[in-house]
mmCIF file of C-alpha atoms in Angstrom:
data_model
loop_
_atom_site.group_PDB
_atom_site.id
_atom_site.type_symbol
_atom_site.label_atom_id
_atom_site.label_comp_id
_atom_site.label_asym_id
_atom_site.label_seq_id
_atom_site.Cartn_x
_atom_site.Cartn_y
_atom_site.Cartn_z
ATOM 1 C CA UNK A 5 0.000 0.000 0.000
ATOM 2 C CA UNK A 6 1.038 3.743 -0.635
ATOM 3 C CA UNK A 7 1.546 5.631 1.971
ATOM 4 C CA UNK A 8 1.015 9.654 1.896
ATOM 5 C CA UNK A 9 -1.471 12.158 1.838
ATOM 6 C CA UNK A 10 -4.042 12.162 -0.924
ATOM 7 C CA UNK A 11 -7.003 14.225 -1.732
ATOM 8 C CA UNK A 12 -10.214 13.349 -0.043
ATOM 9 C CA UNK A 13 -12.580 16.466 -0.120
ATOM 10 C CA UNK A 14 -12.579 19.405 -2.012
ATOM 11 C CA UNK A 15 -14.802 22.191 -0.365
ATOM 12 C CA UNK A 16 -16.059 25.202 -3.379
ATOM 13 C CA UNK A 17 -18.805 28.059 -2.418
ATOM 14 C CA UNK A 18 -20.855 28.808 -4.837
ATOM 15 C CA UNK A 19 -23.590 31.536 -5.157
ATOM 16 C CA UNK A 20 -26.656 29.360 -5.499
ATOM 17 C CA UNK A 21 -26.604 25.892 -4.054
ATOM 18 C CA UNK A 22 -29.600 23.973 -5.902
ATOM 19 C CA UNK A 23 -28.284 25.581 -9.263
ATOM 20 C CA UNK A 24 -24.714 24.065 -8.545
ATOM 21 C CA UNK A 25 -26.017 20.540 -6.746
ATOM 22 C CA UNK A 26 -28.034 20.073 -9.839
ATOM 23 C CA UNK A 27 -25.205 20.877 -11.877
ATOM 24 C CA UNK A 28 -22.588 18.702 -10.037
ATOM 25 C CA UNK A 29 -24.875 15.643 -9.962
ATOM 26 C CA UNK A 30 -25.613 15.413 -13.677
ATOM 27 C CA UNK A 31 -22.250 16.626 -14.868
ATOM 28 C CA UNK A 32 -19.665 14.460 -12.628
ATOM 29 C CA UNK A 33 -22.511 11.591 -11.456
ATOM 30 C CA UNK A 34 -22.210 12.713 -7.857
ATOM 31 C CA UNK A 35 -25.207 11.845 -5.055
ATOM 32 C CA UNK A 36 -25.963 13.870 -2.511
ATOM 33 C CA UNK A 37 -24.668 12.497 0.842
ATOM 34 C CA UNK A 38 -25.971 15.299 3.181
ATOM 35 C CA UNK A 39 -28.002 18.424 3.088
ATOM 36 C CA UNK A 40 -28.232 21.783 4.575
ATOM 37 C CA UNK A 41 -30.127 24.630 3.464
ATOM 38 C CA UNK A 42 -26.802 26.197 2.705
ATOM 39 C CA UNK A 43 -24.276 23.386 2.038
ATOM 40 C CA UNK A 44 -24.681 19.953 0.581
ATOM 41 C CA UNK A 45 -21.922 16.964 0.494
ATOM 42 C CA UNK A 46 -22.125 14.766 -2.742
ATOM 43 C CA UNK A 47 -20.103 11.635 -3.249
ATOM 44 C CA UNK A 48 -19.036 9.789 -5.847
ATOM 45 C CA UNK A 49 -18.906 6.223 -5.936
ATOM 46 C CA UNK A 50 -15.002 5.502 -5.429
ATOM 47 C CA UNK A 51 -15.252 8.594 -2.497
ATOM 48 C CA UNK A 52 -14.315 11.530 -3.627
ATOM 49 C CA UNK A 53 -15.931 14.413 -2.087
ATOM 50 C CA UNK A 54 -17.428 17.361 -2.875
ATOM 51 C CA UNK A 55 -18.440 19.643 -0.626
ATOM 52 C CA UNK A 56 -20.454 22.694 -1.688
ATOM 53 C CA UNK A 57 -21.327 26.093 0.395
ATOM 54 C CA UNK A 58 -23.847 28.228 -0.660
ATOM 55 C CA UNK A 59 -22.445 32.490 0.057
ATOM 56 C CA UNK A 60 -24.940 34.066 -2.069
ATOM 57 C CA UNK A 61 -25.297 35.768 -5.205
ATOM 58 C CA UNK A 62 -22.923 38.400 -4.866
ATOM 59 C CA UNK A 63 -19.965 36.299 -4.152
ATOM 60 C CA UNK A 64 -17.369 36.465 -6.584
ATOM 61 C CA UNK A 65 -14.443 34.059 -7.258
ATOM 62 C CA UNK A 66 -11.357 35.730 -8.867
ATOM 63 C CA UNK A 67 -9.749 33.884 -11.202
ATOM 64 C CA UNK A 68 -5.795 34.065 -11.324
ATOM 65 C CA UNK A 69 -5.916 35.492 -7.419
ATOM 66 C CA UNK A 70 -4.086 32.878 -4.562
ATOM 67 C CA UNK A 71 -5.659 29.854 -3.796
ATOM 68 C CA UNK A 72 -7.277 26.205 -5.793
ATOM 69 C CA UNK A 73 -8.205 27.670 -8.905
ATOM 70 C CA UNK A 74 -9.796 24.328 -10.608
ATOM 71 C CA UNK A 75 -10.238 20.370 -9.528
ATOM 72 C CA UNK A 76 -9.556 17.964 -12.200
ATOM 73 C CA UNK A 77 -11.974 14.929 -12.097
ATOM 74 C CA UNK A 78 -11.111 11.608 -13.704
ATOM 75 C CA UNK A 79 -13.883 10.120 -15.504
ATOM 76 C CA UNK A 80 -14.822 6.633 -15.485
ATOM 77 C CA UNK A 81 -13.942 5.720 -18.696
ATOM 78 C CA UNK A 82 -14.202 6.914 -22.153
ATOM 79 C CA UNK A 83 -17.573 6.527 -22.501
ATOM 80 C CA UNK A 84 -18.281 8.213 -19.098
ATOM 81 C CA UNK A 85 -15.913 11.141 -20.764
ATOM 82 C CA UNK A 86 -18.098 11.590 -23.688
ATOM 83 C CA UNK A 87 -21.224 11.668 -21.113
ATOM 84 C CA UNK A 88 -19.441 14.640 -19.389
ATOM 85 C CA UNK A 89 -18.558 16.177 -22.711
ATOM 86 C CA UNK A 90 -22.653 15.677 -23.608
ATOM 87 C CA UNK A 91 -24.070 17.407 -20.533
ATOM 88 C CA UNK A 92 -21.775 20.109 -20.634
ATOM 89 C CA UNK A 93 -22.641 20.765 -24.108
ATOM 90 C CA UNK A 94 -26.611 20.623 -23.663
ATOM 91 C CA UNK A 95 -25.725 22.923 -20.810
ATOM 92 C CA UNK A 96 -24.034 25.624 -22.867
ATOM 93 C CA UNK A 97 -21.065 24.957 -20.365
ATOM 94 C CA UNK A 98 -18.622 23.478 -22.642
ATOM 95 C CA UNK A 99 -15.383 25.466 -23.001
ATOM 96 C CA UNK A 100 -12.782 22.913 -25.057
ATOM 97 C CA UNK A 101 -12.384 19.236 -25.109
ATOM 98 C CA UNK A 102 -8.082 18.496 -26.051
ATOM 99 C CA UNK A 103 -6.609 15.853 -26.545
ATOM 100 C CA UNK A 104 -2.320 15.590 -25.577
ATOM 101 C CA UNK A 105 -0.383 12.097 -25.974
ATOM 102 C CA UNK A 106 -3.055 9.674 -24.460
ATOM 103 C CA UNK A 107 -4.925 12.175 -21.910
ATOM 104 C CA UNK A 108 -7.988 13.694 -23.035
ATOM 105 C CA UNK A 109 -9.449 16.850 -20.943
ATOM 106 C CA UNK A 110 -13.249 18.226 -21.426
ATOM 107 C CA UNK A 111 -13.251 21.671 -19.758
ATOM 108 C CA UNK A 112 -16.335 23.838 -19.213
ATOM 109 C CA UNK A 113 -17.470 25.842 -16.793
ATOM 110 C CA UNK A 114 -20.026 25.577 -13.606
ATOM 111 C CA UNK A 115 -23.189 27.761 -13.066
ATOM 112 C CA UNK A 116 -20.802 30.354 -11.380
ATOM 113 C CA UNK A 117 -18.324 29.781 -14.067
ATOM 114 C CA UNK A 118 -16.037 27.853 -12.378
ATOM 115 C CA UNK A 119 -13.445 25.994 -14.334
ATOM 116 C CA UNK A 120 -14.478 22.480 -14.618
ATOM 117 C CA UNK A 121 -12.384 20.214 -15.980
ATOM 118 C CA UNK A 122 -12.570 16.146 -16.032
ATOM 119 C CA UNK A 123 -9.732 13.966 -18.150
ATOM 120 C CA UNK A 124 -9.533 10.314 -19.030
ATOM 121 C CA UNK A 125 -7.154 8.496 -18.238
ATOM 122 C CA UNK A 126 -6.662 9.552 -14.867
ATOM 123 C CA UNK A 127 -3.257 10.067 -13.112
ATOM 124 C CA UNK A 128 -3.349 6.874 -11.482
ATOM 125 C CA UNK A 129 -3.495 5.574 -14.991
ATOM 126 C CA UNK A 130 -1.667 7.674 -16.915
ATOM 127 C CA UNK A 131 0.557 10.205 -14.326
ATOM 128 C CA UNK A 132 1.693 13.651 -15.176
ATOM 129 C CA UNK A 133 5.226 13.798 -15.906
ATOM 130 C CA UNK A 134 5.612 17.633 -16.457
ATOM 131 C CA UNK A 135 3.378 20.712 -15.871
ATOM 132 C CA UNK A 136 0.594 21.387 -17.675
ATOM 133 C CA UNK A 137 0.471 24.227 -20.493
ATOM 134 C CA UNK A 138 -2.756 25.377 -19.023
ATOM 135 C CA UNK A 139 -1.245 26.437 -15.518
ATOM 136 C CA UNK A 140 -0.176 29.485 -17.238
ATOM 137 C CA UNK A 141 -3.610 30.297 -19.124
ATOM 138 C CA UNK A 142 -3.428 33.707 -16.832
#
């Protein structure tokens, strides 16, 4: 077995939370583990976390400014990619979809435009060896 840290949650506020629950459950195939009226937790089924805070609609997120900017998810499979790809799409939410060596990456954005990006195959799959061109988008 491994040992080290890895990540378990990942905790995002958002301005309106049934906008971005309904949003997170299609897109990524999450289900809602817990509910508050402002903050939900929604799990997928190999446990990751995401935990979501609702601050209102006048909260802003700055883009470029210190702290997580984006989360990559892994999809399932390629299949489960092309689902992603599809709801973004029917959402108007679709940004790109790029393809590098064997890694594909479908990137849109969240109801509170949030950079959303999910790639197949995964690192544990396929591991980055270098940085990423699209650290320095900003």
């Amino acid at each position: 077995m491994a040992h080290g840290a890895r990540l378990g949650s990942a905790v995002m506020f958002v301005q309106h939370l049934d906008r971005s629950v309904s949003f997170y459950l299609a897109v990524l195939a999450l289900e809602v583990a817990d509910r508050s009226s402002s903050a939900a937790l929604l799990i997928s089924a190999d446990g990751s976390q995401l935990i979501l805070r609702a601050m209102g609609a006048n909260a802003a997120h700055a883009l470029g400014s210190v702290g997580v900017q984006y989360v990559i998810w892994t999809a399932d499979g390629e299949e489960d990619l092309h689902r992603c790809e599809r709801l973004l799409r029917e959402r108007s939410a679709h940004r790109e979809t790029r393809t590098s060596g064997r890694a594909t990456v479908v990137e849109g954005r969240d109801p509170d435009d949030i950079v959303v990006m999910i790639a197949y195959p995964g690192p544990d799959q396929l591991p980055l060896h270098e940085l990423p061109a699209r650290i320095y988008g900003w």
